[in-house]
CSV table of C-alpha atoms in Angstrom, one decimal:
chain,number,residue,atom,x,y,z
A,4,UNK,CA,-18.5,11.0,0.4
A,5,UNK,CA,-17.7,9.7,-3.1
A,6,UNK,CA,-17.2,12.2,-5.9
A,7,UNK,CA,-16.7,9.8,-8.7
A,8,UNK,CA,-18.2,6.7,-10.3
A,9,UNK,CA,-16.1,4.0,-12.1
A,10,UNK,CA,-17.9,1.4,-14.2
A,11,UNK,CA,-16.0,-1.6,-15.5
A,12,UNK,CA,-16.8,-3.3,-18.8
A,13,UNK,CA,-14.6,-6.4,-18.9
A,14,UNK,CA,-15.1,-7.4,-22.6
A,15,UNK,CA,-12.6,-7.1,-25.4
A,16,UNK,CA,-12.5,-8.1,-29.0
A,17,UNK,CA,-8.8,-8.9,-28.7
A,18,UNK,CA,-6.6,-9.5,-25.6
A,19,UNK,CA,-3.5,-7.4,-25.5
A,20,UNK,CA,-0.3,-9.1,-24.5
A,21,UNK,CA,0.5,-6.7,-21.7
A,22,UNK,CA,-2.9,-6.2,-20.1
A,23,UNK,CA,-3.6,-7.6,-16.6
A,24,UNK,CA,-7.0,-5.9,-16.0
A,25,UNK,CA,-10.0,-8.1,-15.4
A,26,UNK,CA,-11.1,-8.8,-19.0
A,27,UNK,CA,-12.7,-11.5,-21.2
A,28,UNK,CA,-12.9,-12.2,-24.9
A,29,UNK,CA,-16.4,-11.0,-25.7
A,30,UNK,CA,-17.6,-13.8,-28.0
A,31,UNK,CA,-20.1,-16.1,-26.3
A,32,UNK,CA,-20.1,-14.1,-23.0
A,33,UNK,CA,-23.3,-13.2,-21.2
A,34,UNK,CA,-23.0,-9.5,-22.0
A,35,UNK,CA,-26.6,-8.5,-21.6
A,36,UNK,CA,-26.9,-10.4,-18.2
A,37,UNK,CA,-23.7,-8.6,-17.1
A,38,UNK,CA,-25.1,-5.2,-18.0
A,39,UNK,CA,-28.3,-6.0,-16.0
A,40,UNK,CA,-26.2,-7.0,-13.0
A,41,UNK,CA,-24.3,-3.8,-13.3
A,42,UNK,CA,-27.5,-1.8,-13.1
A,43,UNK,CA,-28.7,-3.8,-10.1
A,44,UNK,CA,-25.3,-3.2,-8.3
A,45,UNK,CA,-25.5,0.5,-9.0
A,46,UNK,CA,-29.1,0.6,-7.8
A,47,UNK,CA,-28.3,-1.2,-4.6
A,48,UNK,CA,-25.3,0.9,-3.8
A,49,UNK,CA,-27.0,4.2,-4.5
A,50,UNK,CA,-29.8,3.1,-2.1
A,51,UNK,CA,-27.3,2.3,0.6
A,52,UNK,CA,-24.9,5.3,0.2
A,53,UNK,CA,-25.3,9.0,-0.5
A,54,UNK,CA,-24.4,9.8,-4.1
A,55,UNK,CA,-25.4,13.5,-4.4
A,56,UNK,CA,-21.8,14.7,-4.7
A,57,UNK,CA,-20.9,12.7,-7.8
A,58,UNK,CA,-19.1,14.9,-10.3
A,59,UNK,CA,-17.3,12.5,-12.6
A,60,UNK,CA,-18.1,9.2,-14.4
A,61,UNK,CA,-15.5,6.9,-16.0
A,62,UNK,CA,-16.4,3.8,-18.0
A,63,UNK,CA,-13.3,1.6,-18.4
A,64,UNK,CA,-12.3,-1.9,-19.2
A,65,UNK,CA,-11.7,-4.1,-20.9
A,66,UNK,CA,-13.1,-2.2,-23.9
A,67,UNK,CA,-16.4,-0.4,-23.3
A,68,UNK,CA,-16.8,0.2,-27.0
A,69,UNK,CA,-16.7,-3.6,-27.6
A,70,UNK,CA,-20.4,-3.4,-26.7
A,71,UNK,CA,-22.9,-2.9,-29.5
A,72,UNK,CA,-24.5,0.5,-29.9
A,73,UNK,CA,-27.7,-0.9,-28.5
A,74,UNK,CA,-26.0,-2.3,-25.4
A,75,UNK,CA,-24.1,1.0,-24.9
A,76,UNK,CA,-27.5,2.8,-25.2
A,77,UNK,CA,-29.0,0.6,-22.5
A,78,UNK,CA,-26.1,1.3,-20.2
A,79,UNK,CA,-26.3,5.0,-20.7
A,80,UNK,CA,-30.0,5.1,-20.1
A,81,UNK,CA,-29.5,3.3,-16.7
A,82,UNK,CA,-26.7,5.7,-15.7
A,83,UNK,CA,-29.0,8.6,-16.5
A,84,UNK,CA,-31.8,7.0,-14.5
A,85,UNK,CA,-29.7,6.5,-11.4
A,86,UNK,CA,-27.6,9.7,-11.4
A,87,UNK,CA,-28.4,13.4,-11.5
A,88,UNK,CA,-26.5,14.2,-14.7
A,89,UNK,CA,-26.9,18.0,-14.1
A,90,UNK,CA,-24.0,17.9,-11.7
A,91,UNK,CA,-21.7,15.7,-13.8
A,92,UNK,CA,-18.6,17.7,-14.9
A,93,UNK,CA,-16.7,15.0,-16.7
A,94,UNK,CA,-18.0,11.8,-18.3
A,95,UNK,CA,-15.3,9.7,-19.8
A,96,UNK,CA,-15.5,6.5,-21.9
A,97,UNK,CA,-12.5,4.4,-22.9
A,98,UNK,CA,-12.5,3.3,-26.5
A,99,UNK,CA,-10.5,1.3,-29.0
A,100,UNK,CA,-9.9,3.0,-32.4
A,101,UNK,CA,-11.2,0.1,-34.4
A,102,UNK,CA,-14.6,0.0,-32.8
A,103,UNK,CA,-15.3,3.7,-32.3
A,104,UNK,CA,-18.0,3.6,-35.0
A,105,UNK,CA,-20.4,6.4,-35.9
A,106,UNK,CA,-23.4,4.7,-34.3
A,107,UNK,CA,-21.5,4.3,-31.0
A,108,UNK,CA,-20.2,7.9,-31.1
A,109,UNK,CA,-23.8,9.0,-31.6
A,110,UNK,CA,-25.0,7.0,-28.5
A,111,UNK,CA,-22.2,8.5,-26.4
A,112,UNK,CA,-22.7,12.0,-27.5
A,113,UNK,CA,-26.5,11.8,-26.9
A,114,UNK,CA,-25.7,10.5,-23.4
A,115,UNK,CA,-23.6,13.6,-22.6
A,116,UNK,CA,-20.3,11.8,-22.6
A,117,UNK,CA,-17.8,14.7,-22.9
A,118,UNK,CA,-14.4,12.9,-22.9
A,119,UNK,CA,-12.9,10.0,-24.8
A,120,UNK,CA,-9.8,8.0,-23.8
A,121,UNK,CA,-8.6,6.1,-26.7
A,122,UNK,CA,-6.1,3.2,-26.6
A,123,UNK,CA,-3.4,3.7,-29.2
A,124,UNK,CA,-0.2,2.6,-27.4
A,125,UNK,CA,2.2,3.1,-30.4
A,126,UNK,CA,2.2,4.4,-33.9
A,127,UNK,CA,4.8,1.7,-34.9
A,128,UNK,CA,2.5,-0.7,-36.8
A,129,UNK,CA,4.8,-3.7,-36.6
A,130,UNK,CA,4.9,-3.2,-32.9
A,131,UNK,CA,1.1,-2.9,-32.7
A,132,UNK,CA,0.9,-6.5,-33.9
A,133,UNK,CA,3.5,-7.7,-31.5
A,134,UNK,CA,1.6,-6.4,-28.5
A,135,UNK,CA,-1.7,-7.9,-29.6
A,136,UNK,CA,-3.4,-4.8,-31.1
A,137,UNK,CA,-5.5,-5.0,-34.2
A,138,UNK,CA,-5.8,-1.4,-35.4
A,139,UNK,CA,-3.6,0.5,-37.8
A,140,UNK,CA,-2.5,4.1,-37.8
A,141,UNK,CA,-5.0,5.0,-40.4
A,142,UNK,CA,-7.8,3.6,-38.2
A,143,UNK,CA,-6.7,5.8,-35.4
A,144,UNK,CA,-6.6,8.9,-37.6
A,145,UNK,CA,-10.1,8.2,-38.9
A,146,UNK,CA,-11.5,7.4,-35.4
A,147,UNK,CA,-10.2,10.7,-34.1
A,148,UNK,CA,-11.6,12.6,-37.1
A,149,UNK,CA,-14.9,11.0,-36.6
A,150,UNK,CA,-15.0,11.8,-32.9
A,151,UNK,CA,-14.3,15.4,-33.6
A,152,UNK,CA,-17.0,15.5,-36.2
A,153,UNK,CA,-19.5,14.3,-33.5
A,154,UNK,CA,-18.4,17.2,-31.3
A,155,UNK,CA,-16.0,15.6,-29.0
A,156,UNK,CA,-13.4,18.2,-28.1
A,157,UNK,CA,-11.8,16.5,-25.0
A,158,UNK,CA,-9.8,13.7,-26.5
A,159,UNK,CA,-7.0,11.7,-24.8
A,160,UNK,CA,-4.8,8.8,-26.1
A,161,UNK,CA,-2.7,6.3,-24.3
A,162,UNK,CA,0.9,5.5,-25.3
A,163,UNK,CA,3.3,2.9,-23.9
A,164,UNK,CA,7.1,3.0,-24.0
A,165,UNK,CA,9.6,0.4,-23.1
A,166,UNK,CA,7.9,-2.1,-25.4
A,167,UNK,CA,9.7,-5.2,-26.8
A,168,UNK,CA,12.0,-4.2,-29.6
A,169,UNK,CA,11.2,-0.5,-29.2
A,170,UNK,CA,14.1,1.9,-29.7
A,171,UNK,CA,14.4,5.5,-28.5
A,172,UNK,CA,14.1,6.5,-32.2
A,173,UNK,CA,10.8,4.5,-32.5
A,174,UNK,CA,9.3,6.2,-29.5
A,175,UNK,CA,10.3,9.6,-30.8
A,176,UNK,CA,8.4,8.9,-34.0
A,177,UNK,CA,5.4,7.8,-32.0
A,178,UNK,CA,5.5,11.0,-29.9
A,179,UNK,CA,5.9,13.2,-33.0
A,180,UNK,CA,2.9,11.5,-34.6
A,181,UNK,CA,0.8,11.8,-31.4
A,182,UNK,CA,1.6,15.4,-30.9
A,183,UNK,CA,0.5,16.3,-34.5
A,184,UNK,CA,-3.1,15.2,-33.8
A,185,UNK,CA,-4.6,18.3,-32.1
A,186,UNK,CA,-5.6,16.5,-28.9
A,187,UNK,CA,-6.1,17.8,-25.4
A,188,UNK,CA,-4.6,15.1,-23.3
A,189,UNK,CA,-2.0,12.3,-23.4
A,190,UNK,CA,-1.3,9.5,-21.0
A,191,UNK,CA,2.0,7.6,-21.4
A,192,UNK,CA,3.2,4.7,-19.3
A,193,UNK,CA,6.2,2.4,-19.2
A,194,UNK,CA,5.5,-1.2,-19.9
A,195,UNK,CA,5.1,-3.2,-16.7
A,196,UNK,CA,5.3,-7.0,-16.9
A,197,UNK,CA,2.3,-8.2,-14.9
A,198,UNK,CA,1.8,-11.8,-13.9
A,199,UNK,CA,-0.6,-13.9,-15.9
A,200,UNK,CA,-0.1,-11.8,-19.1
A,201,UNK,CA,1.2,-13.1,-22.4
A,202,UNK,CA,4.3,-10.9,-22.1
A,203,UNK,CA,5.1,-12.0,-18.5
A,204,UNK,CA,4.9,-15.7,-19.6
A,205,UNK,CA,7.2,-15.0,-22.6
A,206,UNK,CA,9.6,-13.2,-20.3
A,207,UNK,CA,9.7,-16.0,-17.9
A,208,UNK,CA,10.7,-18.4,-20.7
A,209,UNK,CA,13.4,-16.0,-21.9
A,210,UNK,CA,11.5,-15.2,-25.1
A,211,UNK,CA,10.9,-11.5,-24.6
A,212,UNK,CA,13.6,-8.9,-25.0
A,213,UNK,CA,12.9,-5.5,-23.5
A,214,UNK,CA,14.9,-2.2,-23.9
A,215,UNK,CA,17.5,-1.7,-21.2
A,216,UNK,CA,16.5,0.4,-18.1
A,217,UNK,CA,18.6,3.3,-19.2
A,218,UNK,CA,16.9,3.4,-22.6
A,219,UNK,CA,13.5,3.3,-20.9
A,220,UNK,CA,14.5,6.2,-18.7
A,221,UNK,CA,15.7,8.1,-21.8
A,222,UNK,CA,12.3,7.5,-23.4
A,223,UNK,CA,10.5,9.0,-20.3
A,224,UNK,CA,12.8,12.0,-20.3
A,225,UNK,CA,12.1,12.6,-24.0
A,226,UNK,CA,8.4,12.2,-23.3
A,227,UNK,CA,8.5,15.0,-20.7
A,228,UNK,CA,10.7,17.2,-22.9
A,229,UNK,CA,8.5,16.8,-26.0
A,230,UNK,CA,5.3,17.4,-24.1
A,231,UNK,CA,6.7,20.6,-22.5
A,232,UNK,CA,7.9,21.9,-25.8
A,233,UNK,CA,4.4,21.5,-27.2
A,234,UNK,CA,2.8,23.3,-24.3
A,235,UNK,CA,1.3,20.3,-22.5
A,236,UNK,CA,1.4,20.5,-18.7
A,237,UNK,CA,2.6,17.4,-16.8
A,238,UNK,CA,0.2,17.3,-14.0
A,239,UNK,CA,0.9,13.7,-12.9
A,240,UNK,CA,3.8,11.4,-13.5
A,241,UNK,CA,2.3,9.8,-16.6
A,242,UNK,CA,-0.3,12.4,-17.7
A,243,UNK,CA,0.0,15.6,-19.8
A,244,UNK,CA,-2.8,18.0,-20.6
A,245,UNK,CA,-3.7,21.4,-22.1
A,246,UNK,CA,-4.7,23.8,-19.4
A,247,UNK,CA,-8.1,22.9,-18.1
A,248,UNK,CA,-8.2,19.4,-19.6
A,249,UNK,CA,-6.6,17.5,-16.7
A,250,UNK,CA,-8.6,14.3,-16.0
A,251,UNK,CA,-10.9,15.3,-13.1
A,252,UNK,CA,-11.9,11.7,-12.5
A,253,UNK,CA,-8.3,10.4,-12.1
A,254,UNK,CA,-7.5,13.3,-9.9
A,255,UNK,CA,-10.0,11.9,-7.5
A,256,UNK,CA,-7.7,8.9,-7.1
A,257,UNK,CA,-4.5,10.9,-6.8
A,258,UNK,CA,-6.2,13.2,-4.3
A,259,UNK,CA,-7.1,10.1,-2.2
A,260,UNK,CA,-10.8,10.9,-2.4
A,261,UNK,CA,-13.6,8.4,-2.3
A,262,UNK,CA,-15.3,6.8,-5.3
A,263,UNK,CA,-17.8,4.2,-6.3
A,264,UNK,CA,-16.6,1.2,-8.4
A,265,UNK,CA,-19.0,-1.1,-10.2
A,266,UNK,CA,-18.6,-4.3,-12.2
A,267,UNK,CA,-16.6,-7.5,-12.1
A,268,UNK,CA,-13.2,-6.9,-10.5
A,269,UNK,CA,-13.9,-3.2,-9.8
A,270,UNK,CA,-12.6,-1.5,-6.7
A,271,UNK,CA,-14.3,1.2,-4.6
A,272,UNK,CA,-13.6,3.4,-1.7
A,273,UNK,CA,-16.7,4.4,0.2
A,274,UNK,CA,-17.2,5.6,3.8
A,275,UNK,CA,-13.6,4.8,4.7
A,276,UNK,CA,-13.8,1.2,3.3
A,277,UNK,CA,-12.0,-0.1,0.3
A,278,UNK,CA,-13.7,-3.0,-1.5
A,279,UNK,CA,-12.8,-5.3,-4.3
A,280,UNK,CA,-15.5,-7.0,-6.4
A,281,UNK,CA,-15.5,-10.6,-7.5
A,282,UNK,CA,-13.7,-11.0,-10.9
A,283,UNK,CA,-15.2,-14.0,-12.7
A,284,UNK,CA,-18.3,-13.1,-14.7
A,285,UNK,CA,-20.7,-15.8,-13.6
A,286,UNK,CA,-19.8,-15.5,-10.0
A,287,UNK,CA,-20.2,-11.7,-10.1
A,288,UNK,CA,-23.6,-12.0,-11.8
A,289,UNK,CA,-24.8,-14.7,-9.3
A,290,UNK,CA,-23.7,-12.6,-6.3
A,291,UNK,CA,-25.5,-9.5,-7.6
A,292,UNK,CA,-28.7,-11.4,-8.3
A,293,UNK,CA,-28.5,-12.8,-4.7
A,294,UNK,CA,-27.7,-9.7,-2.7
A,295,UNK,CA,-27.1,-6.7,-5.0
A,296,UNK,CA,-23.4,-6.7,-4.1
A,297,UNK,CA,-20.4,-8.7,-5.2
A,298,UNK,CA,-17.7,-7.9,-2.6
A,299,UNK,CA,-14.8,-10.2,-2.6
A,300,UNK,CA,-12.7,-8.2,-0.1
A,301,UNK,CA,-13.5,-5.3,2.3
A,302,UNK,CA,-10.9,-3.4,4.3
A,303,UNK,CA,-11.6,-0.5,6.6
A,304,UNK,CA,-8.7,1.9,6.0
A,305,UNK,CA,-6.8,2.9,9.2
A,306,UNK,CA,-5.7,6.4,9.9
A,307,UNK,CA,-2.1,5.4,9.3
A,308,UNK,CA,-3.0,3.9,5.9
A,309,UNK,CA,-4.9,7.0,4.9
A,310,UNK,CA,-1.9,9.2,5.7
A,311,UNK,CA,0.4,7.0,3.8
A,312,UNK,CA,-1.9,6.9,0.8
A,313,UNK,CA,-2.1,10.7,0.9
A,314,UNK,CA,1.6,10.8,0.4
A,315,UNK,CA,2.3,8.1,-2.3
A,316,UNK,CA,-0.8,9.1,-4.3
A,317,UNK,CA,-0.5,12.8,-3.9
A,318,UNK,CA,3.2,12.7,-4.9
A,319,UNK,CA,2.2,11.3,-8.3
A,320,UNK,CA,0.9,14.8,-9.0
A,321,UNK,CA,3.5,17.3,-10.1
A,322,UNK,CA,2.0,19.9,-7.7
A,323,UNK,CA,2.8,17.5,-4.9
A,324,UNK,CA,1.3,17.3,-1.4
A,325,UNK,CA,0.2,20.4,0.6
A,326,UNK,CA,1.3,20.8,4.2
A,327,UNK,CA,-1.9,22.7,5.0
A,328,UNK,CA,-4.2,20.2,3.3
A,329,UNK,CA,-2.5,17.3,5.1
A,330,UNK,CA,-2.9,19.0,8.5
A,331,UNK,CA,-6.5,20.0,7.9
A,332,UNK,CA,-7.4,16.4,6.8
A,333,UNK,CA,-5.6,14.5,9.5
A,334,UNK,CA,-5.2,17.1,12.4
A,335,UNK,CA,-1.4,16.3,12.4
A,336,UNK,CA,1.4,18.3,10.8
A,337,UNK,CA,3.0,16.5,7.9
A,338,UNK,CA,6.5,16.6,9.4
A,339,UNK,CA,5.3,15.2,12.7
A,340,UNK,CA,4.3,12.0,10.8
A,341,UNK,CA,6.8,11.7,7.9
A,342,UNK,CA,9.5,14.2,8.7
A,343,UNK,CA,12.3,11.6,8.8
A,344,UNK,CA,11.2,10.1,5.4
A,345,UNK,CA,10.8,13.5,3.8
A,346,UNK,CA,14.3,14.6,4.8
A,347,UNK,CA,15.8,11.4,3.7
A,348,UNK,CA,14.3,11.7,0.2
A,349,UNK,CA,15.3,15.4,0.0
A,350,UNK,CA,18.9,14.5,0.8
A,351,UNK,CA,18.8,12.0,-2.1
A,352,UNK,CA,17.6,14.7,-4.4
A,353,UNK,CA,14.2,13.0,-5.0
A,354,UNK,CA,11.9,15.4,-3.1
A,355,UNK,CA,11.8,19.2,-3.1
A,356,UNK,CA,9.9,21.6,-0.8
A,357,UNK,CA,8.5,24.9,-1.9
A,358,UNK,CA,5.6,27.3,-1.0
A,359,UNK,CA,4.0,24.8,1.4
A,360,UNK,CA,4.2,21.8,-0.8
A,361,UNK,CA,6.5,18.8,-1.2
A,362,UNK,CA,6.9,17.3,-4.7
A,363,UNK,CA,9.1,15.0,-6.8
A,364,UNK,CA,12.2,16.5,-8.4
A,365,UNK,CA,13.0,15.6,-12.0
A,366,UNK,CA,15.2,12.8,-10.6
A,367,UNK,CA,12.3,11.8,-8.3
A,368,UNK,CA,10.0,11.3,-11.2
A,369,UNK,CA,12.4,8.8,-12.7
A,370,UNK,CA,12.6,7.0,-9.4
A,371,UNK,CA,9.0,7.5,-8.2
A,372,UNK,CA,8.5,4.0,-6.9
A,373,UNK,CA,11.5,4.3,-4.6
A,374,UNK,CA,10.1,7.5,-3.1
A,375,UNK,CA,6.6,6.0,-2.6
A,376,UNK,CA,8.0,2.9,-1.0
A,377,UNK,CA,9.8,5.1,1.6
A,378,UNK,CA,6.4,6.2,2.9
A,379,UNK,CA,4.7,2.9,2.7
A,380,UNK,CA,7.5,1.4,4.9
A,381,UNK,CA,6.3,3.6,7.8
A,382,UNK,CA,3.2,1.4,8.3
A,383,UNK,CA,5.2,-1.8,8.0
A,384,UNK,CA,7.5,-0.6,10.8
């Protein structure tokens, strides 16, 4: 039974050069019609499936705060109408620093949003322009100060390393600035060149120079070191938090638990079925108006796939995967299914076993995708 709700707002006031999420430049888009379709989709799904265990809500994008304050207010009212907010433990909204205005913060606070995830990416202003961002450092500082003034005390920012032209020294300065801001949570990811993005097309043409792999690895090691020095717990490969401020919503994904996903291009996992929604706006809206749903793909997850997902998602967490939990969930000992793969990764120094858990070593964090692939290959074989 789903414990989380994800709502996708695919509109942006600028398109970042690295982003491959389903998004559209907001000008001239049918925003109000889209929000109405979202409401109808949520309404239809909550009639079809039990939703009394929902504990977290995450509104992502795109840029949810690209909506006007009035549009945000409509969305919040519909969420409150459809869900029992008394049981919601964490309500997160993604935001850009340059549109986190006082009127929007007021709407979010009144709707009981209690966590903000703000896209900063870097504090190197020349690099911000190169990656398609429009804010400045001063805008970030003012947005954070304003959010705190409105009573938000669970604030997270996103950072990216391995950006074009970024040096280890540059990333160190970004980290030092980020860690001076009195925040509760940080997410930091290496740049991935995704097809159909501006950066990918430039790279294909030989017009994009990225830091060498060894420098990117050095940035990640520095990230882990600096976060630990400042008392932030690394609870997932790319996420660091003060104690008690870990993202409950994202832990739903890494614990391989079920969730609702609403909106154009959104994904969901309900009653053992993974679904992907139609991406194009007009097709999404038309499908919702016709049936209340906008499924593009549906896949019933097999037992073998569930076990594999438990490993490669669970190993993203620094606490790793519990032997007891795995056996309780699947009625099979972990070693009886993945013993050969676990031993192989342990011999490489990528996995470690302790107190009934397996988890990534320091080296394993640097080579996480290699470890995950080892467990995915079981199904292929």
